[in-house]
mmCIF file of C-alpha atoms in Angstrom:
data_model
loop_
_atom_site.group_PDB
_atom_site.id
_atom_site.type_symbol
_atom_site.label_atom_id
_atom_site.label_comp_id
_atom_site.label_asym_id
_atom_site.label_seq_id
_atom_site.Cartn_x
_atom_site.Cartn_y
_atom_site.Cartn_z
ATOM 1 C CA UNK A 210 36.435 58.399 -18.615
ATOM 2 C CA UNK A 211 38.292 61.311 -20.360
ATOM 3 C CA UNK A 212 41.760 60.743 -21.614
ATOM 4 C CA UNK A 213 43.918 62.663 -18.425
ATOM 5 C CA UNK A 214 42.150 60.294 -16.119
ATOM 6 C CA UNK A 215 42.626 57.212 -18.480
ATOM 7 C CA UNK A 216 46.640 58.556 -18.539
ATOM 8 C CA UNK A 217 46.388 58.823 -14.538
ATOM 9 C CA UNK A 218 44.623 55.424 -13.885
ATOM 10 C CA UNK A 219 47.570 53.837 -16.304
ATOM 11 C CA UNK A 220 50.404 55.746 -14.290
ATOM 12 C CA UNK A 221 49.328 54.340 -11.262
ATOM 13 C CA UNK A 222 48.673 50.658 -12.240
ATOM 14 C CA UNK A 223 52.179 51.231 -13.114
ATOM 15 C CA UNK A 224 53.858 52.412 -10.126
ATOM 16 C CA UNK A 225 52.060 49.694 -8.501
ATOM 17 C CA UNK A 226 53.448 47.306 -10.765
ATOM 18 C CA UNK A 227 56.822 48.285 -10.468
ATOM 19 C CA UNK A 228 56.550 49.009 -6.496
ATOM 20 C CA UNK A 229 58.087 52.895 -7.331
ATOM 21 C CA UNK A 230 57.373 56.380 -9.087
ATOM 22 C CA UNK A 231 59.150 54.992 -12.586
ATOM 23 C CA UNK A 232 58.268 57.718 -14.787
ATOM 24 C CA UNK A 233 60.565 60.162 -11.720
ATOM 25 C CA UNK A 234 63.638 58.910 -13.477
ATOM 26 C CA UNK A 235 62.692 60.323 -16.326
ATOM 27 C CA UNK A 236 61.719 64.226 -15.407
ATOM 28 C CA UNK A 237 64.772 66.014 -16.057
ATOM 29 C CA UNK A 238 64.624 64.573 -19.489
ATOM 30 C CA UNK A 239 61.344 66.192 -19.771
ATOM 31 C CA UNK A 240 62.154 69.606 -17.728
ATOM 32 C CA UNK A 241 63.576 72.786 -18.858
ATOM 33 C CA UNK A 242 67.019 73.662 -17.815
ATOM 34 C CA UNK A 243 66.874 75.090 -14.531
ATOM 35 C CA UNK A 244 67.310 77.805 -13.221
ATOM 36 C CA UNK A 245 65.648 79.682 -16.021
ATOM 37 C CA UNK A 246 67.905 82.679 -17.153
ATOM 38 C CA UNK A 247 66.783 85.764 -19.538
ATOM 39 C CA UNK A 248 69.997 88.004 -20.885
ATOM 40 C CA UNK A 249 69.682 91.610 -21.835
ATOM 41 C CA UNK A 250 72.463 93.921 -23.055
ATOM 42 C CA UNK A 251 73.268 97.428 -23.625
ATOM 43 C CA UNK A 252 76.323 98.788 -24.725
ATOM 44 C CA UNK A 253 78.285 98.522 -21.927
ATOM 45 C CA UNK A 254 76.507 95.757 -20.206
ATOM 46 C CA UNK A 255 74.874 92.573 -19.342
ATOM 47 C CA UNK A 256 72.101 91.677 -17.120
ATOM 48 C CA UNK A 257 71.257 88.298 -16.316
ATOM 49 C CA UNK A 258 67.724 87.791 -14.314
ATOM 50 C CA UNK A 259 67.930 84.541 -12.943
ATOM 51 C CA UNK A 260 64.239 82.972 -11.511
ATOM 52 C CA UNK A 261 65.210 81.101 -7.576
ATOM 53 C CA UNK A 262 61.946 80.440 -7.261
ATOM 54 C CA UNK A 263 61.974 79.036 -3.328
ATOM 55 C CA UNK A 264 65.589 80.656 -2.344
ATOM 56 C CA UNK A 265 65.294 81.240 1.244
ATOM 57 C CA UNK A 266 68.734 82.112 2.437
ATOM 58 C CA UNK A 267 71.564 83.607 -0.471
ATOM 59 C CA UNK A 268 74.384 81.526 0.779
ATOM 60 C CA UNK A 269 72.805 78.370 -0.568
ATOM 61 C CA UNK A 270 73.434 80.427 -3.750
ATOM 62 C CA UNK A 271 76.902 81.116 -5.545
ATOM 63 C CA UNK A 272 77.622 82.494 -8.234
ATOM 64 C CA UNK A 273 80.775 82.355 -10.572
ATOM 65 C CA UNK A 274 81.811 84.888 -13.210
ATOM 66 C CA UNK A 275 84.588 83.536 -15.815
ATOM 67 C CA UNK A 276 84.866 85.817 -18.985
ATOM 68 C CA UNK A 277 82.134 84.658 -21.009
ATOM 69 C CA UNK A 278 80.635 82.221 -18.479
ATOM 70 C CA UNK A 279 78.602 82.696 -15.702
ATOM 71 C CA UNK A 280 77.973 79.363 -13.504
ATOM 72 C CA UNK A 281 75.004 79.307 -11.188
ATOM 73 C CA UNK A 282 75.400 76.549 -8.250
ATOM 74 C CA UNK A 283 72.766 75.872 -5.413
ATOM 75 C CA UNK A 284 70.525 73.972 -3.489
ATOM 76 C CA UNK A 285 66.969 74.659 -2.918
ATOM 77 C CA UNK A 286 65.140 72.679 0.055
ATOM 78 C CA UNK A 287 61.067 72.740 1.738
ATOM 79 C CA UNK A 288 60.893 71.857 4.816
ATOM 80 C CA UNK A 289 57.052 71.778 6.197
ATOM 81 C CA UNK A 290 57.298 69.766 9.238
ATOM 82 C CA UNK A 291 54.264 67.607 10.448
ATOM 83 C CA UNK A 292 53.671 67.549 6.438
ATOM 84 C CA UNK A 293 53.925 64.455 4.390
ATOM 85 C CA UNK A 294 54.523 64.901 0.092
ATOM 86 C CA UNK A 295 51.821 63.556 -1.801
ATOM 87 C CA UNK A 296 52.770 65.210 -5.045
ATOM 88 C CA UNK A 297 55.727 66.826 -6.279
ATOM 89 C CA UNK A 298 56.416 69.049 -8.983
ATOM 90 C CA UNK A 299 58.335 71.983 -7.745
ATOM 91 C CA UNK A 300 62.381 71.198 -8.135
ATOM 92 C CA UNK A 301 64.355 70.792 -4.867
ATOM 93 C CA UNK A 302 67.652 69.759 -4.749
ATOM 94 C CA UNK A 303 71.321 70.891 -5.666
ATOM 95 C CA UNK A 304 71.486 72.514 -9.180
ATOM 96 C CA UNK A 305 74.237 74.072 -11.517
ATOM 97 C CA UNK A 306 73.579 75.666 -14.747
ATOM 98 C CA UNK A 307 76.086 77.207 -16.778
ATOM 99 C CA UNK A 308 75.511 80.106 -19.188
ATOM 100 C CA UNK A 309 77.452 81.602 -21.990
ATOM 101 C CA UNK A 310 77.205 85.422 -22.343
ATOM 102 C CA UNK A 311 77.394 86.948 -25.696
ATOM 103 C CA UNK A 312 80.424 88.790 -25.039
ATOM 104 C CA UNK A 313 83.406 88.600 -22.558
ATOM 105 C CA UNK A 314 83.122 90.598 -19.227
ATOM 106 C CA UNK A 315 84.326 91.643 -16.158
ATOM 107 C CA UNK A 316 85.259 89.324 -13.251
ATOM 108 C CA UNK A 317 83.508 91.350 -10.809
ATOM 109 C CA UNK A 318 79.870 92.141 -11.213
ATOM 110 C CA UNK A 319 78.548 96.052 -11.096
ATOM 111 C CA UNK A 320 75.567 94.960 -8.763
ATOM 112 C CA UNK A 321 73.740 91.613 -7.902
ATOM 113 C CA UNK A 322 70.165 91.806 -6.128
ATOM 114 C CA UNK A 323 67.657 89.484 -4.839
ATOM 115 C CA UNK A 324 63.861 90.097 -4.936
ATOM 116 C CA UNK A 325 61.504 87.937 -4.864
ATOM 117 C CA UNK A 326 62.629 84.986 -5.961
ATOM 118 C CA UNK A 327 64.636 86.591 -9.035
ATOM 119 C CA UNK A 328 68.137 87.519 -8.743
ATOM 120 C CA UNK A 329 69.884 90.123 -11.073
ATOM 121 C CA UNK A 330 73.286 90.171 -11.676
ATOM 122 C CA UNK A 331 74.780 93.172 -14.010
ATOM 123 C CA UNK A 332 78.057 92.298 -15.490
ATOM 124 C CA UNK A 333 80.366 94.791 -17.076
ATOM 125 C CA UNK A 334 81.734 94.292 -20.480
ATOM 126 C CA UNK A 335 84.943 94.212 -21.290
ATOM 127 C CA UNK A 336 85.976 96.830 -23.759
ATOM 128 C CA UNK A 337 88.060 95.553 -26.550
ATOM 129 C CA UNK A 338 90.827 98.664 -25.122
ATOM 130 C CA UNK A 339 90.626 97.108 -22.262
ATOM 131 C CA UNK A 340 92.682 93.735 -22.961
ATOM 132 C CA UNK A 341 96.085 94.062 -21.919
ATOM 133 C CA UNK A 342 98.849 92.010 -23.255
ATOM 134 C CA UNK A 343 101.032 90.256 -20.956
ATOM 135 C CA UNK A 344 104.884 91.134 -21.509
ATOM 136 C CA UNK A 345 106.864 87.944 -21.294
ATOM 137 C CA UNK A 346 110.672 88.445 -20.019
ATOM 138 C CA UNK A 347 113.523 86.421 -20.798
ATOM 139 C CA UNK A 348 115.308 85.032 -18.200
ATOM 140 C CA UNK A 349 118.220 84.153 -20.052
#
């Protein structure tokens, strides 16, 4: 018997020991933070690709842009009725990631798109002219 069927024999004298999936507590340790995110700059701008593997409808994403943060909340769901799960490895579920961007940027972004399962937000930096200082009155 070679070693992965020595580890799978083991895994499931365990389960059956312990009457659930134990090691399933234990996957996010193991995972990669999700969603996966790749930044790219220019001068005058940052693009953040963002892999949604399984998105089917946008409004179970949102996204939130906060100077040097961008926050990435969601839920991701299958649904194959008739169909019961006899392994699972793909992530479903409610997610939120948050990602600091290497330099501060604009509230608003330029243009977010959705193809394929990988959405692209571009983000406009913020110029170092462009921070306005706030003039405080006196109300005495």
């Amino acid at each position: 018997m070679d070693e992965k069927a020595k580890y799978h024999d083991w895994k499931k004298s365990v389960n059956q020991f312990l009457g659930h999936d134990f090691w399933s507590e234990f996957q996010d340790i193991f995972t990669r933070e999700w969603p996966q995110v790749n930044l790219y700059e220019s001068e005058d701008a940052i693009l953040c690709l963002i892999a949604l593997p399984g998105v089917k409808k946008l409004d179970d994403i949102h996204i939130y842009i906060h100077h040097t943060t961008i926050i990435i909340k969601g839920h991701i769901h299958y649904s194959f009725p008739g169909f019961k799960t006899v392994n699972e490895e793909l992530f479903k579920g409610s997610f939120e990631r948050t990602i600091e961007l290497p330099s501060p940027v604009h509230n608003q972004p330029v243009e977010a798109t959705f193809n394929r399962g990988l959405m692209s937000v571009t983000l406009r930096r913020l110029q170092q002219h462009e921070v306005s200082e706030i003039i405080i009155k006196d109300e005495d």
